[in-house]
Amino acid sequence: MRSCYVFPSTVADPASPGLRALLFAAAAAGLDTVVTKSEAITVALADEARRFGLRLLASVACFRGPEGPRAVGDDGLGWQSMEWYTGVRPNDPVWNEQLVRSVARIAATTEADGLVLDFLRWPLHWELELRPGARPRSASYDARTLAQFTAHSGIRLHGDTGADAARRIARDHADAWTRYRTGTVTEVARQLRDAVREARPGLWLGAFLVPTDDDATRRRLVGQDAVALGELFDGLLPMTYHAIVHREPGWVGTVTRALPPTARAIPMVQTTADALSVIGDQADWGPQVSIDDFTEALRHALAAGDGRYCLFPAEGLTPAHFAAIRTTHGAAHAR
């Protein structure tokens, strides 16, 4: 899969000259897939993508917020939003049952050729919280989650709640906490996979991964187990936006190579840091991404991802980017 992620505003009018020019350029450069949010998928968009020989994938948000069961941070307070992100906890039975039904309904009715599950994890605004020197937060230390943790692990917290429970768990029960949180995400992922397979057998199904240097860190921070998820899904997309997390382009390859072979990794490649021009809002996407930076990141993605990648966002692609894509494809093929 050689793909790009397009924001809904760009695909709102499938017949627009701007979108048609983007799809034509993507196909001409060797891309084969377009990803956008599920709510933006229409018959007209699917027809337009296929006219250029492109598959269409629909991303589905699972635990983003602001709707959903509220999490409690390790400070004992309700989860605090960062920029556009408000995380919710993935362990509420009622919410999860509704989510499974919703994803099954999307799978059965979408015009897309596959789904990519997003925010399938415990809360973390990793774009800011995984930067060098940042302190990643943890959740959730609400009464229901702590009761679930006790039932899962057999560990009693002696009445501790909120920040007190967070400190006790970090000091005495960190491994058990990671196992509980990881098991929670994996079980939801399994339910979603089963629901999609029943609703529409054969539909491609993937999931976005938080980008960390190793799987143990990912399990600890957000409960995503790449080994387990790789066995459930057709592909995993590590969100290796190097500029956003203040890393060098080679970091794309480092994260991707650390994933198990069963993950069938599709690394993300950041095209621009100009969030304002893309989404019309201020967001910290890191330092400027030069063409050289983009090309190096793409080269690492191609090598580590066995030829697979996803460009983010497609709106950041210029003629110079497309020229770099064609050149990089040619160099990779020559090897």
Coordinates of C-alpha atoms in Angstrom, one line a residue:
M1 CA 0.0 0.0 0.0
R2 CA 1.4 3.4 -1.1
S3 CA -1.2 5.8 0.3
C4 CA -2.0 9.3 1.4
Y5 CA -4.3 10.7 4.1
V6 CA -6.7 13.5 2.9
F7 CA -8.8 15.7 5.3
P8 CA -12.6 15.7 4.8
S9 CA -12.7 19.3 3.8
T10 CA -10.6 18.4 0.7
V11 CA -12.9 15.7 -0.4
A12 CA -16.1 17.4 0.4
D13 CA -16.7 18.1 -3.3
P14 CA -15.4 15.0 -5.2
A15 CA -15.8 16.8 -8.5
S16 CA -13.7 19.8 -7.5
P17 CA -10.7 20.6 -9.8
G18 CA -8.4 20.7 -6.8
L19 CA -9.3 17.2 -5.6
R20 CA -9.1 15.8 -9.1
A21 CA -5.7 17.3 -9.6
L22 CA -4.5 15.8 -6.3
L23 CA -5.9 12.3 -7.2
F24 CA -4.3 12.5 -10.6
A25 CA -0.9 13.5 -9.3
A26 CA -1.1 10.8 -6.6
A27 CA -1.8 8.1 -9.0
A28 CA 0.8 9.3 -11.5
A29 CA 3.4 9.3 -8.8
G30 CA 2.7 5.6 -8.0
L31 CA 0.3 5.9 -5.0
D32 CA -2.6 3.3 -4.9
T33 CA -4.7 4.3 -1.9
V34 CA -6.4 7.3 -0.3
V35 CA -7.4 7.5 3.3
T36 CA -10.0 9.9 4.8
K37 CA -12.5 10.0 7.6
S38 CA -15.4 7.6 7.4
E39 CA -18.0 10.4 7.6
A40 CA -16.5 11.9 4.4
I41 CA -16.9 8.8 2.3
T42 CA -19.6 9.1 -0.4
V43 CA -20.5 7.2 -3.5
A44 CA -19.3 10.1 -5.6
L45 CA -15.9 10.1 -3.8
A46 CA -15.5 6.4 -4.1
D47 CA -16.2 6.6 -7.9
E48 CA -13.8 9.5 -8.3
A49 CA -11.0 7.7 -6.5
R50 CA -11.5 4.5 -8.5
R51 CA -11.6 6.5 -11.7
F52 CA -7.9 7.2 -11.0
G53 CA -7.2 3.6 -10.0
L54 CA -7.1 4.4 -6.2
R55 CA -8.5 2.4 -3.4
L56 CA -10.4 4.3 -0.6
L57 CA -10.0 3.6 3.1
A58 CA -12.2 5.1 5.8
S59 CA -10.7 6.0 9.2
V60 CA -13.0 5.5 12.2
A61 CA -12.4 7.2 15.6
C62 CA -12.8 4.9 18.5
F63 CA -11.8 6.7 21.7
R64 CA -11.1 10.3 20.8
G65 CA -13.7 12.3 22.8
P66 CA -15.1 14.7 23.8
E67 CA -18.0 12.3 23.8
G68 CA -17.4 9.1 25.7
P69 CA -16.5 7.9 29.2
R70 CA -14.3 10.5 30.8
A71 CA -10.8 9.5 32.0
V72 CA -9.1 10.6 35.2
G73 CA -5.4 11.5 34.9
D74 CA -2.5 10.5 37.2
D75 CA -3.0 13.9 38.9
G76 CA -6.5 12.7 40.1
L77 CA -8.3 15.3 37.9
G78 CA -10.5 14.8 34.9
W79 CA -8.4 14.3 31.8
Q80 CA -7.3 17.7 30.5
S81 CA -7.6 18.5 26.8
M82 CA -4.5 19.4 24.8
E83 CA -5.1 21.4 21.6
W84 CA -7.8 19.5 19.7
Y85 CA -7.6 16.2 21.7
T86 CA -9.7 15.0 24.5
G87 CA -9.1 11.3 25.3
V88 CA -11.6 8.9 26.7
R89 CA -11.1 5.6 28.4
P90 CA -11.6 2.4 26.4
N91 CA -13.0 0.2 29.2
D92 CA -16.7 1.3 29.5
P93 CA -18.9 -1.7 28.5
V94 CA -21.8 0.4 27.3
W95 CA -19.7 2.7 25.2
N96 CA -17.8 -0.2 23.8
E97 CA -21.0 -2.1 22.8
Q98 CA -22.2 1.0 21.0
L99 CA -18.8 1.4 19.3
V100 CA -18.8 -2.2 18.1
R101 CA -22.3 -1.7 16.6
S102 CA -21.3 1.5 15.0
V103 CA -18.2 0.1 13.4
A104 CA -20.1 -2.9 12.1
R105 CA -22.7 -0.6 10.6
I106 CA -20.0 1.4 8.9
A107 CA -18.4 -1.8 7.6
A108 CA -21.7 -3.0 6.1
T109 CA -22.6 0.2 4.4
T110 CA -19.4 2.2 3.5
E111 CA -18.4 2.8 -0.1
A112 CA -14.8 2.4 1.1
D113 CA -12.6 -0.6 0.3
G114 CA -11.5 -0.9 3.9
L115 CA -11.4 0.7 7.4
V116 CA -8.6 2.0 9.6
L117 CA -9.4 2.2 13.3
D118 CA -8.1 5.4 15.0
F119 CA -7.7 6.3 18.7
L120 CA -7.8 2.6 19.6
R121 CA -6.0 3.2 22.8
W122 CA -5.9 4.7 26.3
P123 CA -5.7 8.5 26.3
L124 CA -2.5 10.3 25.3
H125 CA -1.9 13.4 23.1
W126 CA 1.3 11.7 22.0
E127 CA 2.1 14.4 19.4
L128 CA 3.1 16.7 22.3
E129 CA 3.6 14.2 25.1
L130 CA 6.2 12.0 23.3
R131 CA 8.5 14.9 22.5
P132 CA 11.9 14.8 24.0
G133 CA 11.8 16.1 27.6
A134 CA 8.0 15.8 27.9
R135 CA 6.3 13.8 30.7
P136 CA 3.6 11.5 29.2
R137 CA 0.4 11.4 31.3
S138 CA -1.4 8.2 32.3
A139 CA -5.1 7.2 32.8
S140 CA -7.5 6.3 34.0
Y141 CA -7.7 6.4 37.8
D142 CA -11.4 6.7 38.2
A143 CA -13.3 4.4 40.6
R144 CA -14.7 2.1 37.8
T145 CA -11.3 1.6 36.2
L146 CA -9.6 0.9 39.5
A147 CA -12.3 -1.7 40.4
Q148 CA -11.7 -3.3 37.0
F149 CA -8.0 -3.4 37.6
T150 CA -8.5 -5.1 41.0
A151 CA -10.9 -7.7 39.4
H152 CA -8.4 -8.3 36.6
S153 CA -5.2 -8.5 38.7
G154 CA -6.4 -9.4 42.2
I155 CA -4.4 -6.4 43.5
R156 CA -6.2 -4.4 46.1
L157 CA -5.3 -0.7 46.4
H158 CA -6.3 -0.3 50.1
G159 CA -8.8 2.5 49.3
D160 CA -6.5 4.6 47.2
T161 CA -8.1 6.6 44.4
G162 CA -7.0 9.3 42.0
A163 CA -3.5 10.5 42.4
D164 CA -2.9 8.3 45.4
A165 CA -3.8 5.2 43.3
A166 CA -1.6 6.4 40.5
R167 CA 1.4 6.7 42.7
R168 CA 0.8 3.3 44.4
I169 CA 0.3 1.6 41.0
A170 CA 3.4 3.2 39.5
R171 CA 5.5 2.2 42.5
D172 CA 4.3 -1.3 43.2
H173 CA 2.1 -2.6 40.4
A174 CA 3.4 -1.1 37.1
D175 CA 3.6 -4.4 35.2
A176 CA 0.1 -5.5 36.3
W177 CA -1.3 -2.1 35.3
T178 CA 0.3 -2.4 31.8
R179 CA -1.1 -5.9 31.4
Y180 CA -4.6 -4.8 32.4
R181 CA -4.6 -1.8 30.1
T182 CA -3.1 -3.7 27.2
G183 CA -5.6 -6.5 27.7
T184 CA -8.5 -4.0 27.6
V185 CA -7.4 -2.5 24.2
T186 CA -6.7 -5.9 22.7
E187 CA -10.2 -7.2 23.7
V188 CA -11.9 -4.2 22.2
A189 CA -9.8 -4.6 19.1
R190 CA -10.9 -8.3 18.9
Q191 CA -14.5 -7.4 19.2
L192 CA -14.2 -4.8 16.5
R193 CA -12.4 -7.2 14.2
D194 CA -15.0 -9.9 14.7
A195 CA -17.9 -7.4 14.1
V196 CA -16.3 -6.2 10.9
R197 CA -15.7 -9.7 9.6
E198 CA -19.3 -10.7 10.3
A199 CA -20.7 -7.5 8.7
R200 CA -18.6 -7.6 5.6
P201 CA -16.2 -10.6 5.2
G202 CA -13.0 -9.7 3.3
L203 CA -13.1 -6.0 4.0
W204 CA -9.6 -4.7 4.7
L205 CA -9.1 -3.6 8.3
G206 CA -6.2 -1.8 9.9
A207 CA -5.4 0.4 12.8
F208 CA -3.2 3.4 13.6
L209 CA -0.4 2.9 16.2
V210 CA 1.2 5.4 18.6
P211 CA 4.8 5.7 17.4
T212 CA 7.3 4.6 20.1
D213 CA 10.8 3.2 19.8
D214 CA 9.7 -0.2 21.1
D215 CA 6.6 -2.2 21.8
A216 CA 7.1 -2.3 25.6
T217 CA 6.9 1.5 25.7
R218 CA 3.7 1.5 23.6
R219 CA 2.0 -1.1 25.8
R220 CA 3.0 0.9 28.9
L221 CA 1.8 4.3 27.6
V222 CA -1.4 3.5 25.7
G223 CA -2.0 -0.2 25.9
Q224 CA -1.4 -1.0 22.3
D225 CA 0.3 -4.4 21.8
A226 CA 1.6 -4.5 18.3
V227 CA 2.0 -8.3 18.3
A228 CA -1.6 -8.9 19.3
L229 CA -3.0 -6.2 17.0
G230 CA -0.9 -7.5 14.2
E231 CA -2.6 -10.8 14.5
L232 CA -6.0 -9.2 14.4
F233 CA -5.7 -6.7 11.6
D234 CA -4.5 -6.6 8.0
G235 CA -2.1 -3.8 8.6
L236 CA -0.9 -1.3 11.3
L237 CA -0.1 2.3 10.6
P238 CA 2.5 3.7 13.0
M239 CA 2.0 7.5 13.1
T240 CA 5.6 8.3 12.5
Y241 CA 5.3 12.1 12.0
H242 CA 8.9 12.9 12.6
A243 CA 8.6 16.7 12.8
I244 CA 5.6 16.7 15.1
V245 CA 7.5 14.8 17.7
H246 CA 10.8 16.7 17.0
R247 CA 12.7 13.7 15.6
E248 CA 15.0 13.2 12.6
P249 CA 13.6 11.6 9.4
G250 CA 15.5 8.4 10.2
W251 CA 13.2 7.9 13.2
V252 CA 10.5 6.7 10.8
G253 CA 12.6 3.6 10.1
T254 CA 13.6 3.1 13.7
V255 CA 9.9 2.9 14.8
T256 CA 8.8 0.7 11.9
R257 CA 11.7 -1.8 12.1
A258 CA 10.9 -2.3 15.8
L259 CA 7.4 -3.7 14.9
P260 CA 6.9 -7.4 14.5
P261 CA 6.7 -8.8 11.0
T262 CA 3.1 -9.8 11.6
A263 CA 2.2 -6.2 11.9
R264 CA 2.5 -5.5 8.1
A265 CA 3.5 -2.0 9.0
I266 CA 2.5 1.0 6.9
P267 CA 4.6 3.9 8.2
M268 CA 3.3 7.4 8.1
V269 CA 5.5 10.1 6.4
Q270 CA 4.9 13.8 7.3
T271 CA 4.7 16.1 4.4
T272 CA 4.3 19.5 6.0
A273 CA 4.2 21.3 9.4
D274 CA 1.9 24.1 8.2
A275 CA -1.3 23.0 10.0
L276 CA -2.9 26.4 9.5
S277 CA -3.0 26.1 5.8
V278 CA -4.1 22.5 5.8
I279 CA -6.8 22.4 8.5
G280 CA -7.4 26.1 8.9
D281 CA -6.5 26.1 12.6
Q282 CA -3.4 26.5 14.8
A283 CA -1.8 23.2 15.8
D284 CA 1.8 22.5 16.7
W285 CA 3.0 20.2 13.9
G286 CA 6.7 20.8 14.7
P287 CA 9.4 22.5 12.7
Q288 CA 9.3 23.0 9.0
V289 CA 9.6 19.9 6.8
S290 CA 11.9 20.5 3.9
I291 CA 11.8 18.5 0.7
D292 CA 15.0 16.9 1.7
D293 CA 13.5 15.9 5.1
F294 CA 10.4 14.5 3.4
T295 CA 12.5 12.6 0.9
E296 CA 14.7 11.0 3.6
A297 CA 11.7 10.1 5.7
L298 CA 10.0 8.5 2.7
R299 CA 13.2 6.6 1.9
H300 CA 13.3 5.2 5.4
A301 CA 9.5 4.3 5.3
L302 CA 9.9 2.5 2.0
A303 CA 12.8 0.4 3.3
A304 CA 11.4 -0.4 6.7
G305 CA 7.8 -0.8 5.5
D306 CA 8.7 -3.2 2.7
G307 CA 7.4 -0.7 0.1
R308 CA 4.4 0.4 2.1
Y309 CA 3.7 3.9 3.5
C310 CA 1.1 6.6 4.0
L311 CA 1.7 10.3 3.4
F312 CA 0.2 12.8 5.9
P313 CA -1.3 15.1 5.0
A314 CA -1.9 14.8 1.2
E315 CA -2.7 18.6 1.3
G316 CA 1.0 19.2 1.9
L317 CA 2.1 17.6 -1.3
T318 CA 3.5 19.9 -4.0
P319 CA 4.9 19.1 -7.5
A320 CA 8.3 18.9 -5.8
H321 CA 7.0 16.3 -3.4
F322 CA 5.5 14.2 -6.2
A323 CA 8.8 14.4 -8.1
A324 CA 10.6 13.3 -5.0
I325 CA 8.2 10.4 -4.6
R326 CA 8.8 9.2 -8.2
T327 CA 12.5 9.4 -7.7
T328 CA 12.5 7.6 -4.4
H329 CA 10.3 4.9 -5.8
G330 CA 12.7 4.4 -8.7
A331 CA 15.7 4.2 -6.4
A332 CA 14.0 1.7 -4.2
H333 CA 13.1 -0.4 -7.2
A334 CA 16.6 -0.3 -8.5
R335 CA 17.9 -1.9 -5.3

